[in-house]
Amino acid sequence: MLLKILFLVVFFAMMIVIGVYYRKSAADVKGFVLGGRNVGPWLTAFAYGTSYFSAVIFVGYAGQFGWRFGVASTWIGIGNALIGSLLAWEILGRRTRIMSQHLGSSTMPEFFGKRFDSTSLKVAASVITFLFMIPYTASLYNGLSRLFQMAFNIDYIWCVLGMAVLTGVYVIVGGYMATAMADFIQGIIMLGGIIAVIAAVLNSNGGFTAAMTSLSQVAAEETAMQGAFTSFLGPKPLELVGVVLLTSLGTWGLPQMVQKFYAIKNEGSIRKGTMISTIFALVVAGGCYFLGGFGRLYQPEMNAAGGVVYDSLIPKMLEGLPDAIIGIVIVLVLAASMSTLSSLVLASSSTITLDFLQPVSKKVWKEKTSVRTMRVFIVFFIAVSAVLAIVQASSPVTFIAQLMGISWGAMAGAFLAPFLFGLYWKKTTKASVWMSFIVGVGVMLANMICTFLKVPFINAYFSSPINAGVLSMALGLVLVPLVSLFTRKMDKTLVERMYMCYNRKVNVPAKDALEDEV
């Protein structure tokens, strides 16, 4: 117990020191929200990766999808690395940094407002962001609390309050730079921790070969396949594809993820950050889902209806491990959760301040007023999500993945298509953006209502928030270009002025580009 407490005390002390150290960089809006657009590749890549993966992944998704798909759930982590990280950086990173700086936008809603010359779009996007980040944040507390209860026998409420207060302190004091540096340290902990945990769990099951042998003998429901949980694509490949798409492609439309590209320092940071972020995702996400694939070797908790409590699987796997490993796991999951929480509250508070309150007030705000308001909303956002997490613990929505799926599906469904087309296609119209907002949010709200009423949404497959989220993204990617073809185009001169930022000439070394022959 003393060792586990020591790990926590050291970790907490580091986070507070970081917040205090970077307090001067958070004096104005640009510094507080974007770190002055001067963040290097390592900090940006780790900030991206740690915002991506949290207790939702380690406890919720790894437990649920490891149970359903076996070791084939590792494909989710591979998809997160290749689609959610590598392709996201290659396709979005550079263009996002260039155009967001050219337009002077600090958030995703502000990008929509300036790119499509519409204050109402900016306000609508800020409301969607604020509302759907709350259930996402609540899910972070849930996963963390189960591990704390296992290790310290601490009541759930105290776990939620402790994490909320500590995260609030360093984000409020140090802003984006404190968050980025904390994410870097937390990312290193996550990398080392996941490797140590996988090794310990496999060793407790007799090693990799013995664990795979035992898993191959577990019968899978709803299929006659032998050794389904050790097979290449698992017992339910179609469902597996849906999870890969939402958790990988979905990140392209999440404000707290895309905002990391706004702060990149230079071209070199893009190249290095792409590789660092991809490797980080491969190790952390791939490791988490690979570990979860062995969940069938353990006896899970069952709920009142006789169903598996997926969130209990990873804690069950860790119960018999040495105290040192459990201490590492606690700090690992705490680091993962706090990094994501800090990213969410910073994105949400900046959005509600810059993209909702300022346009509604119709006044020019001073820098200090804007920063002070963002800090107030960080406190508000953390408090509301903490209360929701405590209430949610006794509600029918008991699985982390349900909350995560609703949040990701709504924001990715609403934002992914218009953001992507807005960066690349001049003919994208305001009407198409509105259509994507309405359909993306509408699909997830309909799914929530059907779940509450206990009736199928479309059919059994799309009743899952995960698959409904994939549907909302797909509809957006089809509707935005389709609606744009038949609706009023934006002023051509205005659009050309926006896109001229991509044609600006810059000098680069010969190793990056060949010069024309004279």
Short mmCIF file of C-alpha atoms in Angstrom, two decimals:
data_model
loop_
_atom_site.label_atom_id
_atom_site.label_comp_id
_atom_site.label_asym_id
_atom_site.label_seq_id
_atom_site.Cartn_x
_atom_site.Cartn_y
_atom_site.Cartn_z
CA MET A 1 0.00 0.00 0.00
CA LEU A 2 2.86 2.37 0.86
CA LEU A 3 4.43 1.78 -2.57
CA LYS A 4 1.18 2.51 -4.39
CA ILE A 5 0.63 5.69 -2.39
CA LEU A 6 4.21 6.80 -3.09
CA PHE A 7 3.66 6.41 -6.85
CA LEU A 8 0.55 8.59 -6.63
CA VAL A 9 2.17 11.30 -4.49
CA VAL A 10 5.12 11.64 -6.88
CA PHE A 11 2.78 11.78 -9.88
CA PHE A 12 0.49 14.39 -8.30
CA ALA A 13 3.46 16.54 -7.30
CA MET A 14 4.85 16.51 -10.87
CA MET A 15 1.52 17.63 -12.34
CA ILE A 16 1.20 20.56 -9.93
CA VAL A 17 4.80 21.67 -10.51
CA ILE A 18 4.21 21.63 -14.28
CA GLY A 19 1.10 23.78 -13.94
CA VAL A 20 2.92 26.37 -11.84
CA TYR A 21 5.98 26.39 -14.12
CA TYR A 22 3.95 27.21 -17.25
CA ARG A 23 1.62 29.76 -15.66
CA LYS A 24 3.30 32.68 -17.50
CA SER A 25 2.63 31.09 -20.91
CA ALA A 26 -1.12 31.17 -20.22
CA ALA A 27 -1.48 34.94 -19.87
CA ASP A 28 -3.33 35.50 -23.17
CA VAL A 29 -5.81 33.57 -25.31
CA LYS A 30 -3.25 32.36 -27.86
CA GLY A 31 -0.94 31.10 -25.12
CA PHE A 32 -3.71 29.59 -22.98
CA VAL A 33 -5.43 27.73 -25.85
CA LEU A 34 -2.60 26.98 -28.33
CA GLY A 35 0.69 27.46 -26.50
CA GLY A 36 1.52 30.32 -28.86
CA ARG A 37 1.44 27.97 -31.89
CA ASN A 38 5.01 27.08 -30.98
CA VAL A 39 4.78 23.49 -29.76
CA GLY A 40 7.42 21.01 -30.97
CA PRO A 41 6.92 17.51 -32.41
CA TRP A 42 7.39 15.44 -29.26
CA LEU A 43 4.99 17.47 -27.14
CA THR A 44 2.42 17.70 -29.93
CA ALA A 45 2.61 13.98 -30.76
CA PHE A 46 2.32 12.92 -27.14
CA ALA A 47 -0.47 15.44 -26.53
CA TYR A 48 -2.33 13.93 -29.50
CA GLY A 49 -1.75 10.35 -28.34
CA THR A 50 -2.56 10.86 -24.67
CA SER A 51 -5.73 12.79 -25.56
CA TYR A 52 -6.68 9.84 -27.79
CA PHE A 53 -6.23 7.06 -25.22
CA SER A 54 -7.58 7.10 -21.68
CA ALA A 55 -9.22 4.86 -19.08
CA VAL A 56 -12.02 4.51 -21.62
CA ILE A 57 -9.61 2.58 -23.82
CA PHE A 58 -7.70 0.69 -21.13
CA VAL A 59 -10.66 -0.31 -18.94
CA GLY A 60 -13.81 0.14 -21.03
CA TYR A 61 -13.02 -0.61 -24.66
CA ALA A 62 -10.22 -3.11 -24.02
CA GLY A 63 -12.47 -5.02 -21.64
CA GLN A 64 -15.61 -5.00 -23.78
CA PHE A 65 -14.08 -5.59 -27.19
CA GLY A 66 -11.44 -7.99 -25.89
CA TRP A 67 -14.30 -10.09 -24.51
CA ARG A 68 -16.27 -9.92 -27.78
CA PHE A 69 -13.46 -10.34 -30.31
CA GLY A 70 -10.57 -12.01 -28.43
CA VAL A 71 -7.03 -11.13 -29.56
CA ALA A 72 -8.50 -9.95 -32.89
CA SER A 73 -9.40 -6.78 -30.98
CA THR A 74 -5.73 -5.85 -31.51
CA TRP A 75 -6.87 -4.73 -34.99
CA ILE A 76 -8.63 -1.82 -33.28
CA GLY A 77 -5.30 -0.60 -31.94
CA ILE A 78 -3.66 -1.07 -35.33
CA GLY A 79 -6.49 0.92 -36.93
CA ASN A 80 -6.03 3.66 -34.32
CA ALA A 81 -2.33 3.85 -35.24
CA LEU A 82 -2.68 3.77 -39.04
CA ILE A 83 -5.98 5.63 -39.57
CA GLY A 84 -6.44 7.61 -36.37
CA SER A 85 -2.81 8.75 -36.14
CA LEU A 86 -0.73 8.25 -39.33
CA LEU A 87 -3.39 9.23 -41.87
CA ALA A 88 -4.84 11.92 -39.61
CA TRP A 89 -1.46 13.66 -39.41
CA GLU A 90 -0.74 13.20 -43.12
CA ILE A 91 -4.15 14.38 -44.36
CA LEU A 92 -5.18 16.93 -41.72
CA GLY A 93 -2.04 18.06 -39.92
CA ARG A 94 -0.34 20.43 -42.36
CA ARG A 95 -3.48 21.87 -43.99
CA THR A 96 -5.14 22.42 -40.60
CA ARG A 97 -2.11 24.28 -39.26
CA ILE A 98 -1.84 26.49 -42.38
CA MET A 99 -5.50 27.42 -42.78
CA SER A 100 -6.26 27.81 -39.06
CA GLN A 101 -3.38 30.26 -38.74
CA HIS A 102 -4.43 32.07 -41.94
CA LEU A 103 -8.02 32.42 -40.69
CA GLY A 104 -6.92 33.23 -37.15
CA SER A 105 -8.99 30.41 -35.65
CA SER A 106 -8.14 28.81 -32.31
CA THR A 107 -10.89 26.17 -32.12
CA MET A 108 -12.82 23.92 -34.49
CA PRO A 109 -16.11 25.90 -34.17
CA GLU A 110 -14.16 29.10 -34.91
CA PHE A 111 -12.77 27.39 -38.02
CA PHE A 112 -16.31 26.65 -39.21
CA GLY A 113 -17.37 30.22 -38.50
CA LYS A 114 -14.52 31.80 -40.48
CA ARG A 115 -14.20 29.20 -43.23
CA PHE A 116 -17.92 29.42 -44.06
CA ASP A 117 -18.40 33.07 -43.02
CA SER A 118 -21.14 32.18 -40.55
CA THR A 119 -21.41 33.13 -36.88
CA SER A 120 -24.43 30.84 -36.47
CA LEU A 121 -22.38 27.84 -37.61
CA LYS A 122 -19.70 28.71 -35.05
CA VAL A 123 -22.27 28.97 -32.26
CA ALA A 124 -23.98 25.71 -33.25
CA ALA A 125 -20.66 23.84 -33.38
CA SER A 126 -19.70 25.19 -29.95
CA VAL A 127 -22.98 23.97 -28.43
CA ILE A 128 -22.57 20.50 -29.96
CA THR A 129 -18.99 20.33 -28.69
CA PHE A 130 -19.86 21.43 -25.18
CA LEU A 131 -22.87 19.13 -24.75
CA PHE A 132 -21.33 15.95 -26.14
CA MET A 133 -18.00 16.31 -24.38
CA ILE A 134 -19.73 15.98 -21.02
CA PRO A 135 -20.69 12.27 -21.34
CA TYR A 136 -17.23 11.56 -22.79
CA THR A 137 -15.62 13.13 -19.73
CA ALA A 138 -17.93 11.26 -17.36
CA SER A 139 -16.77 7.98 -18.88
CA LEU A 140 -13.15 8.78 -17.93
CA TYR A 141 -13.98 8.89 -14.23
CA ASN A 142 -15.82 5.57 -14.34
CA GLY A 143 -12.89 3.54 -15.65
CA LEU A 144 -10.41 5.10 -13.25
CA SER A 145 -12.58 4.59 -10.21
CA ARG A 146 -12.76 0.81 -10.66
CA LEU A 147 -8.98 0.50 -10.46
CA PHE A 148 -8.78 2.75 -7.40
CA GLN A 149 -11.45 0.72 -5.66
CA MET A 150 -9.51 -2.46 -6.42
CA ALA A 151 -6.16 -1.09 -5.22
CA PHE A 152 -7.13 1.16 -2.30
CA ASN A 153 -10.76 0.29 -1.54
CA ILE A 154 -11.59 3.98 -1.95
CA ASP A 155 -15.19 5.01 -2.56
CA TYR A 156 -16.05 5.98 -6.15
CA ILE A 157 -17.02 9.53 -5.22
CA TRP A 158 -13.59 10.33 -3.75
CA CYS A 159 -11.87 8.96 -6.86
CA VAL A 160 -13.94 11.28 -9.06
CA LEU A 161 -13.37 14.33 -6.88
CA GLY A 162 -9.61 13.74 -6.55
CA MET A 163 -9.07 13.39 -10.29
CA ALA A 164 -11.28 16.41 -11.03
CA VAL A 165 -9.49 18.74 -8.61
CA LEU A 166 -5.96 17.76 -9.64
CA THR A 167 -6.67 18.08 -13.37
CA GLY A 168 -8.38 21.41 -12.82
CA VAL A 169 -5.39 22.82 -10.94
CA TYR A 170 -2.72 22.32 -13.60
CA VAL A 171 -4.97 23.14 -16.58
CA ILE A 172 -6.34 26.33 -15.01
CA VAL A 173 -2.90 27.54 -13.92
CA GLY A 174 -0.75 26.55 -16.92
CA GLY A 175 -3.12 26.28 -19.90
CA TYR A 176 -2.11 24.45 -23.09
CA MET A 177 1.64 24.32 -22.44
CA ALA A 178 1.13 22.78 -18.99
CA THR A 179 -1.25 20.27 -20.57
CA ALA A 180 1.24 19.45 -23.35
CA MET A 181 4.17 18.92 -20.96
CA ALA A 182 2.01 16.90 -18.59
CA ASP A 183 0.85 14.83 -21.56
CA PHE A 184 4.47 14.15 -22.50
CA ILE A 185 5.30 12.78 -19.04
CA GLN A 186 2.01 10.91 -18.88
CA GLY A 187 2.70 9.42 -22.32
CA ILE A 188 6.06 8.04 -21.22
CA ILE A 189 4.34 6.46 -18.21
CA MET A 190 1.71 4.94 -20.51
CA LEU A 191 4.32 3.45 -22.86
CA GLY A 192 6.33 1.82 -20.11
CA GLY A 193 3.27 0.83 -18.11
CA ILE A 194 1.40 -1.01 -20.85
CA ILE A 195 4.47 -3.08 -21.74
CA ALA A 196 5.00 -4.02 -18.09
CA VAL A 197 1.33 -4.94 -17.58
CA ILE A 198 1.13 -7.14 -20.69
CA ALA A 199 4.25 -8.99 -19.65
CA ALA A 200 2.93 -9.51 -16.10
CA VAL A 201 -0.53 -10.72 -17.22
CA LEU A 202 0.87 -13.16 -19.79
CA ASN A 203 3.37 -14.44 -17.23
CA SER A 204 0.55 -15.05 -14.73
CA ASN A 205 -1.13 -17.24 -17.38
CA GLY A 206 1.97 -19.34 -18.09
CA GLY A 207 3.38 -17.18 -20.88
CA PHE A 208 2.15 -16.17 -24.34
CA THR A 209 1.85 -19.68 -25.80
CA ALA A 210 0.04 -21.09 -22.77
CA ALA A 211 -2.33 -18.12 -22.64
CA MET A 212 -3.16 -18.46 -26.36
CA THR A 213 -3.70 -22.19 -25.93
CA SER A 214 -6.13 -21.63 -23.06
CA LEU A 215 -7.95 -18.91 -24.99
CA SER A 216 -8.29 -21.13 -28.08
CA GLN A 217 -10.27 -23.64 -26.03
CA VAL A 218 -12.93 -21.11 -24.98
CA ALA A 219 -16.14 -21.57 -26.97
CA ALA A 220 -17.62 -18.45 -28.59
CA GLU A 221 -21.34 -17.68 -28.45
CA GLU A 222 -23.30 -17.37 -31.70
CA THR A 223 -20.71 -19.19 -33.81
CA ALA A 224 -19.55 -22.76 -34.39
CA MET A 225 -15.99 -21.59 -35.06
CA GLN A 226 -13.32 -23.42 -33.06
CA GLY A 227 -10.75 -21.21 -31.35
CA ALA A 228 -12.68 -18.10 -32.41
CA PHE A 229 -11.01 -15.84 -29.85
CA THR A 230 -7.54 -16.58 -31.21
CA SER A 231 -8.56 -16.31 -34.87
CA PHE A 232 -7.39 -13.60 -37.29
CA LEU A 233 -10.63 -11.54 -37.28
CA GLY A 234 -12.39 -13.04 -34.28
CA PRO A 235 -15.96 -14.37 -34.11
CA LYS A 236 -17.66 -11.12 -35.27
CA PRO A 237 -15.59 -9.47 -38.03
CA LEU A 238 -18.36 -7.10 -39.22
CA GLU A 239 -18.78 -5.64 -35.74
CA LEU A 240 -15.00 -5.41 -35.42
CA VAL A 241 -14.83 -3.25 -38.56
CA GLY A 242 -17.41 -0.86 -37.07
CA VAL A 243 -15.34 -0.39 -33.91
CA VAL A 244 -12.15 0.20 -35.93
CA LEU A 245 -13.87 2.87 -38.05
CA LEU A 246 -15.44 4.82 -35.17
CA THR A 247 -12.36 4.79 -32.93
CA SER A 248 -9.95 5.54 -35.80
CA LEU A 249 -11.65 7.68 -38.46
CA GLY A 250 -13.84 9.28 -35.80
CA THR A 251 -10.87 11.14 -34.29
CA TRP A 252 -10.69 13.26 -37.46
CA GLY A 253 -13.83 15.03 -36.31
CA LEU A 254 -13.13 15.40 -32.58
CA PRO A 255 -12.35 19.03 -31.61
CA GLN A 256 -9.90 18.14 -28.84
CA MET A 257 -7.86 16.03 -31.28
CA VAL A 258 -7.87 18.33 -34.30
CA GLN A 259 -6.97 21.31 -32.10
CA LYS A 260 -3.54 19.73 -31.51
CA PHE A 261 -2.68 20.47 -35.16
CA TYR A 262 -3.40 24.17 -34.61
CA ALA A 263 -0.43 24.46 -32.24
CA ILE A 264 2.28 22.74 -34.34
CA LYS A 265 5.49 24.76 -34.60
CA ASN A 266 6.80 24.03 -38.14
CA GLU A 267 7.16 21.53 -41.00
CA GLY A 268 9.78 19.49 -39.16
CA SER A 269 7.35 19.08 -36.28
CA ILE A 270 4.76 17.67 -38.69
CA ARG A 271 7.10 14.98 -40.03
CA LYS A 272 8.48 13.94 -36.66
CA GLY A 273 5.13 14.21 -34.95
CA THR A 274 3.53 11.89 -37.50
CA MET A 275 5.96 9.08 -36.76
CA ILE A 276 6.04 9.60 -32.99
CA SER A 277 2.25 9.69 -32.77
CA THR A 278 1.86 6.55 -34.91
CA ILE A 279 4.36 4.52 -32.88
CA PHE A 280 2.78 5.74 -29.64
CA ALA A 281 -0.68 4.63 -30.80
CA LEU A 282 0.63 1.26 -31.99
CA VAL A 283 2.20 0.49 -28.61
CA VAL A 284 -0.48 1.93 -26.31
CA ALA A 285 -3.69 1.16 -28.21
CA GLY A 286 -2.42 -2.06 -29.73
CA GLY A 287 -1.16 -3.16 -26.32
CA CYS A 288 -4.42 -2.30 -24.53
CA TYR A 289 -6.62 -4.21 -26.96
CA PHE A 290 -4.20 -7.14 -27.13
CA LEU A 291 -4.31 -7.35 -23.33
CA GLY A 292 -8.11 -7.14 -23.32
CA GLY A 293 -8.22 -10.08 -25.73
CA PHE A 294 -7.32 -12.41 -22.85
CA GLY A 295 -10.32 -11.31 -20.77
CA ARG A 296 -12.09 -14.64 -21.37
CA LEU A 297 -9.50 -16.35 -19.17
CA TYR A 298 -10.94 -14.53 -16.13
CA GLN A 299 -14.27 -14.69 -14.32
CA PRO A 300 -16.08 -11.35 -14.83
CA GLU A 301 -18.65 -9.65 -12.65
CA MET A 302 -22.26 -10.11 -13.73
CA ASN A 303 -25.02 -7.52 -13.55
CA ALA A 304 -28.58 -8.05 -12.32
CA ALA A 305 -29.74 -9.03 -15.81
CA GLY A 306 -27.07 -11.73 -16.07
CA GLY A 307 -24.85 -9.79 -18.46
CA VAL A 308 -21.10 -9.32 -18.25
CA VAL A 309 -19.89 -6.12 -16.59
CA TYR A 310 -17.18 -5.40 -19.16
CA ASP A 311 -15.62 -2.61 -17.13
CA SER A 312 -14.68 -5.16 -14.46
CA LEU A 313 -12.55 -7.36 -16.74
CA ILE A 314 -9.26 -5.44 -16.77
CA PRO A 315 -9.34 -4.88 -12.98
CA LYS A 316 -9.97 -8.64 -12.57
CA MET A 317 -6.89 -9.38 -14.69
CA LEU A 318 -4.78 -7.21 -12.41
CA GLU A 319 -6.00 -8.35 -8.99
CA GLY A 320 -3.37 -11.04 -8.43
CA LEU A 321 -0.38 -9.12 -9.74
CA PRO A 322 2.45 -7.76 -7.50
CA ASP A 323 1.86 -4.42 -5.77
CA ALA A 324 4.57 -2.73 -7.86
CA ILE A 325 2.76 -3.67 -11.09
CA ILE A 326 -0.60 -2.55 -9.69
CA GLY A 327 0.99 0.76 -8.68
CA ILE A 328 2.30 1.20 -12.23
CA VAL A 329 -1.14 0.40 -13.64
CA ILE A 330 -2.85 2.93 -11.38
CA VAL A 331 -0.46 5.68 -12.43
CA LEU A 332 -0.75 4.54 -16.07
CA VAL A 333 -4.55 4.79 -16.11
CA LEU A 334 -4.52 7.96 -14.02
CA ALA A 335 -2.08 9.53 -16.49
CA ALA A 336 -4.15 8.40 -19.48
CA SER A 337 -7.39 9.69 -17.98
CA MET A 338 -6.04 13.02 -16.78
CA SER A 339 -4.38 13.77 -20.11
CA THR A 340 -7.64 13.17 -21.96
CA LEU A 341 -9.67 15.05 -19.34
CA SER A 342 -7.36 18.07 -19.51
CA SER A 343 -7.64 18.12 -23.30
CA LEU A 344 -11.43 17.88 -23.17
CA VAL A 345 -11.94 20.62 -20.59
CA LEU A 346 -9.52 22.97 -22.34
CA ALA A 347 -11.21 22.43 -25.71
CA SER A 348 -14.68 22.77 -24.22
CA SER A 349 -13.99 25.90 -22.15
CA SER A 350 -12.26 27.67 -25.04
CA THR A 351 -15.12 26.75 -27.37
CA ILE A 352 -17.88 27.98 -25.08
CA THR A 353 -15.98 31.22 -24.39
CA LEU A 354 -14.59 32.13 -27.82
CA ASP A 355 -17.30 30.60 -30.02
CA PHE A 356 -20.49 31.03 -28.01
CA LEU A 357 -20.33 33.76 -25.37
CA GLN A 358 -18.29 36.28 -27.36
CA PRO A 359 -20.48 36.11 -30.51
CA VAL A 360 -23.67 36.22 -28.42
CA SER A 361 -22.47 39.21 -26.38
CA LYS A 362 -21.51 41.09 -29.59
CA LYS A 363 -18.71 42.88 -27.74
CA VAL A 364 -14.94 42.89 -28.09
CA TRP A 365 -13.49 41.08 -25.09
CA LYS A 366 -10.14 41.88 -23.49
CA GLU A 367 -7.54 39.09 -23.40
CA LYS A 368 -7.66 38.85 -19.61
CA THR A 369 -11.46 38.64 -19.63
CA SER A 370 -11.40 35.80 -22.17
CA VAL A 371 -8.77 33.83 -20.27
CA ARG A 372 -10.55 34.38 -16.95
CA THR A 373 -13.85 33.19 -18.47
CA MET A 374 -12.20 30.07 -19.88
CA ARG A 375 -10.82 29.24 -16.45
CA VAL A 376 -14.27 29.62 -14.92
CA PHE A 377 -15.74 27.28 -17.51
CA ILE A 378 -12.99 24.72 -16.93
CA VAL A 379 -14.20 24.56 -13.31
CA PHE A 380 -17.83 24.39 -14.46
CA PHE A 381 -17.16 21.67 -17.04
CA ILE A 382 -15.17 19.50 -14.63
CA ALA A 383 -17.85 19.89 -11.93
CA VAL A 384 -20.75 19.00 -14.24
CA SER A 385 -18.97 15.97 -15.70
CA ALA A 386 -17.99 14.79 -12.20
CA VAL A 387 -21.59 15.02 -10.99
CA LEU A 388 -22.76 13.18 -14.11
CA ALA A 389 -20.16 10.46 -13.49
CA ILE A 390 -21.39 9.97 -9.93
CA VAL A 391 -25.05 9.86 -11.02
CA GLN A 392 -24.21 7.59 -13.96
CA ALA A 393 -22.67 5.03 -11.59
CA SER A 394 -26.15 4.10 -10.35
CA SER A 395 -27.98 4.42 -13.69
CA PRO A 396 -28.76 1.76 -16.35
CA VAL A 397 -25.96 3.12 -18.59
CA THR A 398 -23.20 1.16 -16.86
CA PHE A 399 -20.72 0.55 -19.66
CA ILE A 400 -18.01 3.05 -20.46
CA ALA A 401 -18.19 2.23 -24.16
CA GLN A 402 -21.83 3.36 -24.35
CA LEU A 403 -21.00 6.88 -23.20
CA MET A 404 -17.89 6.98 -25.37
CA GLY A 405 -19.78 5.79 -28.46
CA ILE A 406 -22.52 8.42 -28.07
CA SER A 407 -20.02 11.23 -27.67
CA TRP A 408 -17.69 10.19 -30.47
CA GLY A 409 -20.55 9.39 -32.83
CA ALA A 410 -22.28 12.76 -32.39
CA MET A 411 -19.17 14.94 -32.72
CA ALA A 412 -17.48 12.90 -35.45
CA GLY A 413 -20.75 12.58 -37.37
CA ALA A 414 -21.37 16.32 -37.18
CA PHE A 415 -17.84 17.64 -37.75
CA LEU A 416 -15.70 15.15 -39.69
CA ALA A 417 -17.12 15.66 -43.18
CA PRO A 418 -17.47 19.47 -43.18
CA PHE A 419 -14.03 19.91 -41.61
CA LEU A 420 -12.34 17.59 -44.12
CA PHE A 421 -14.13 19.06 -47.15
CA GLY A 422 -13.65 22.57 -45.77
CA LEU A 423 -9.89 22.07 -45.83
CA TYR A 424 -9.73 20.53 -49.30
CA TRP A 425 -12.77 21.53 -51.39
CA LYS A 426 -13.57 25.14 -52.27
CA LYS A 427 -17.16 24.35 -53.28
CA THR A 428 -18.28 23.15 -49.84
CA THR A 429 -21.39 25.16 -48.86
CA LYS A 430 -22.90 26.41 -45.61
CA ALA A 431 -26.04 24.35 -46.21
CA SER A 432 -24.01 21.15 -46.43
CA VAL A 433 -22.34 21.94 -43.09
CA TRP A 434 -25.72 22.49 -41.47
CA MET A 435 -26.92 19.20 -42.94
CA SER A 436 -23.94 17.35 -41.46
CA PHE A 437 -24.53 18.93 -38.04
CA ILE A 438 -28.21 18.00 -38.04
CA VAL A 439 -27.77 14.44 -39.32
CA GLY A 440 -24.73 13.65 -37.14
CA VAL A 441 -26.39 14.77 -33.92
CA GLY A 442 -29.82 13.50 -34.99
CA VAL A 443 -28.64 9.95 -35.59
CA MET A 444 -27.05 9.71 -32.13
CA LEU A 445 -30.01 11.33 -30.37
CA ALA A 446 -32.35 8.88 -32.10
CA ASN A 447 -30.09 6.03 -31.02
CA MET A 448 -30.15 7.27 -27.41
CA ILE A 449 -33.95 7.58 -27.41
CA CYS A 450 -34.38 4.10 -28.86
CA THR A 451 -32.00 2.68 -26.26
CA PHE A 452 -33.97 4.41 -23.49
CA LEU A 453 -37.27 3.08 -24.88
CA LYS A 454 -35.68 -0.37 -25.41
CA VAL A 455 -36.63 -0.54 -29.08
CA PRO A 456 -34.24 -1.24 -32.00
CA PHE A 457 -32.69 1.73 -33.82
CA ILE A 458 -33.09 0.81 -37.53
CA ASN A 459 -32.07 -2.79 -36.72
CA ALA A 460 -30.10 -4.73 -34.12
CA TYR A 461 -26.73 -3.86 -35.72
CA PHE A 462 -27.24 -0.08 -35.62
CA SER A 463 -28.74 -0.17 -32.12
CA SER A 464 -25.16 -0.16 -30.86
CA PRO A 465 -23.88 3.42 -30.30
CA ILE A 466 -20.64 2.34 -31.98
CA ASN A 467 -22.31 1.32 -35.24
CA ALA A 468 -24.72 4.27 -35.09
CA GLY A 469 -21.66 6.52 -34.84
CA VAL A 470 -20.16 4.95 -37.96
CA LEU A 471 -23.48 5.51 -39.75
CA SER A 472 -23.52 9.19 -38.77
CA MET A 473 -19.96 9.66 -40.12
CA ALA A 474 -20.77 7.86 -43.37
CA LEU A 475 -23.90 9.94 -43.92
CA GLY A 476 -21.91 13.13 -43.41
CA LEU A 477 -19.24 12.11 -45.92
CA VAL A 478 -21.96 11.46 -48.51
CA LEU A 479 -24.27 14.39 -47.75
CA VAL A 480 -21.71 17.21 -47.59
CA PRO A 481 -20.52 16.91 -51.22
CA LEU A 482 -24.01 15.99 -52.43
CA VAL A 483 -25.76 18.94 -50.78
CA SER A 484 -22.92 21.27 -51.84
CA LEU A 485 -23.65 20.50 -55.50
CA PHE A 486 -27.24 21.76 -55.22
CA THR A 487 -27.04 24.63 -52.74
CA ARG A 488 -25.86 28.22 -52.89
CA LYS A 489 -22.10 28.60 -53.25
CA MET A 490 -20.01 30.98 -51.17
CA ASP A 491 -18.55 34.15 -52.64
CA LYS A 492 -15.77 33.00 -54.98
CA THR A 493 -13.43 35.87 -54.13
CA LEU A 494 -13.78 35.19 -50.39
CA VAL A 495 -13.05 31.49 -50.82
CA GLU A 496 -10.04 32.13 -53.05
CA ARG A 497 -8.67 34.49 -50.43
CA MET A 498 -8.96 31.71 -47.85
CA TYR A 499 -7.23 29.11 -50.01
CA MET A 500 -4.39 31.36 -51.08
CA CYS A 501 -2.61 30.40 -47.85
CA TYR A 502 -1.78 27.02 -49.40
CA ASN A 503 -0.01 28.65 -52.35
CA ARG A 504 2.23 30.92 -50.33
CA LYS A 505 5.88 30.36 -51.29
CA VAL A 506 8.30 29.13 -48.63
CA ASN A 507 11.99 28.26 -48.81
CA VAL A 508 12.92 24.69 -47.92
CA PRO A 509 16.21 22.74 -47.89
CA ALA A 510 17.23 20.86 -51.06
CA LYS A 511 16.73 17.55 -49.26
CA ASP A 512 13.01 18.33 -49.06
CA ALA A 513 12.43 19.63 -52.60
CA LEU A 514 14.42 19.73 -55.87
CA GLU A 515 14.94 23.09 -57.53
CA ASP A 516 13.96 23.69 -61.15
CA GLU A 517 16.71 23.26 -63.78
CA VAL A 518 17.73 26.62 -65.26
#
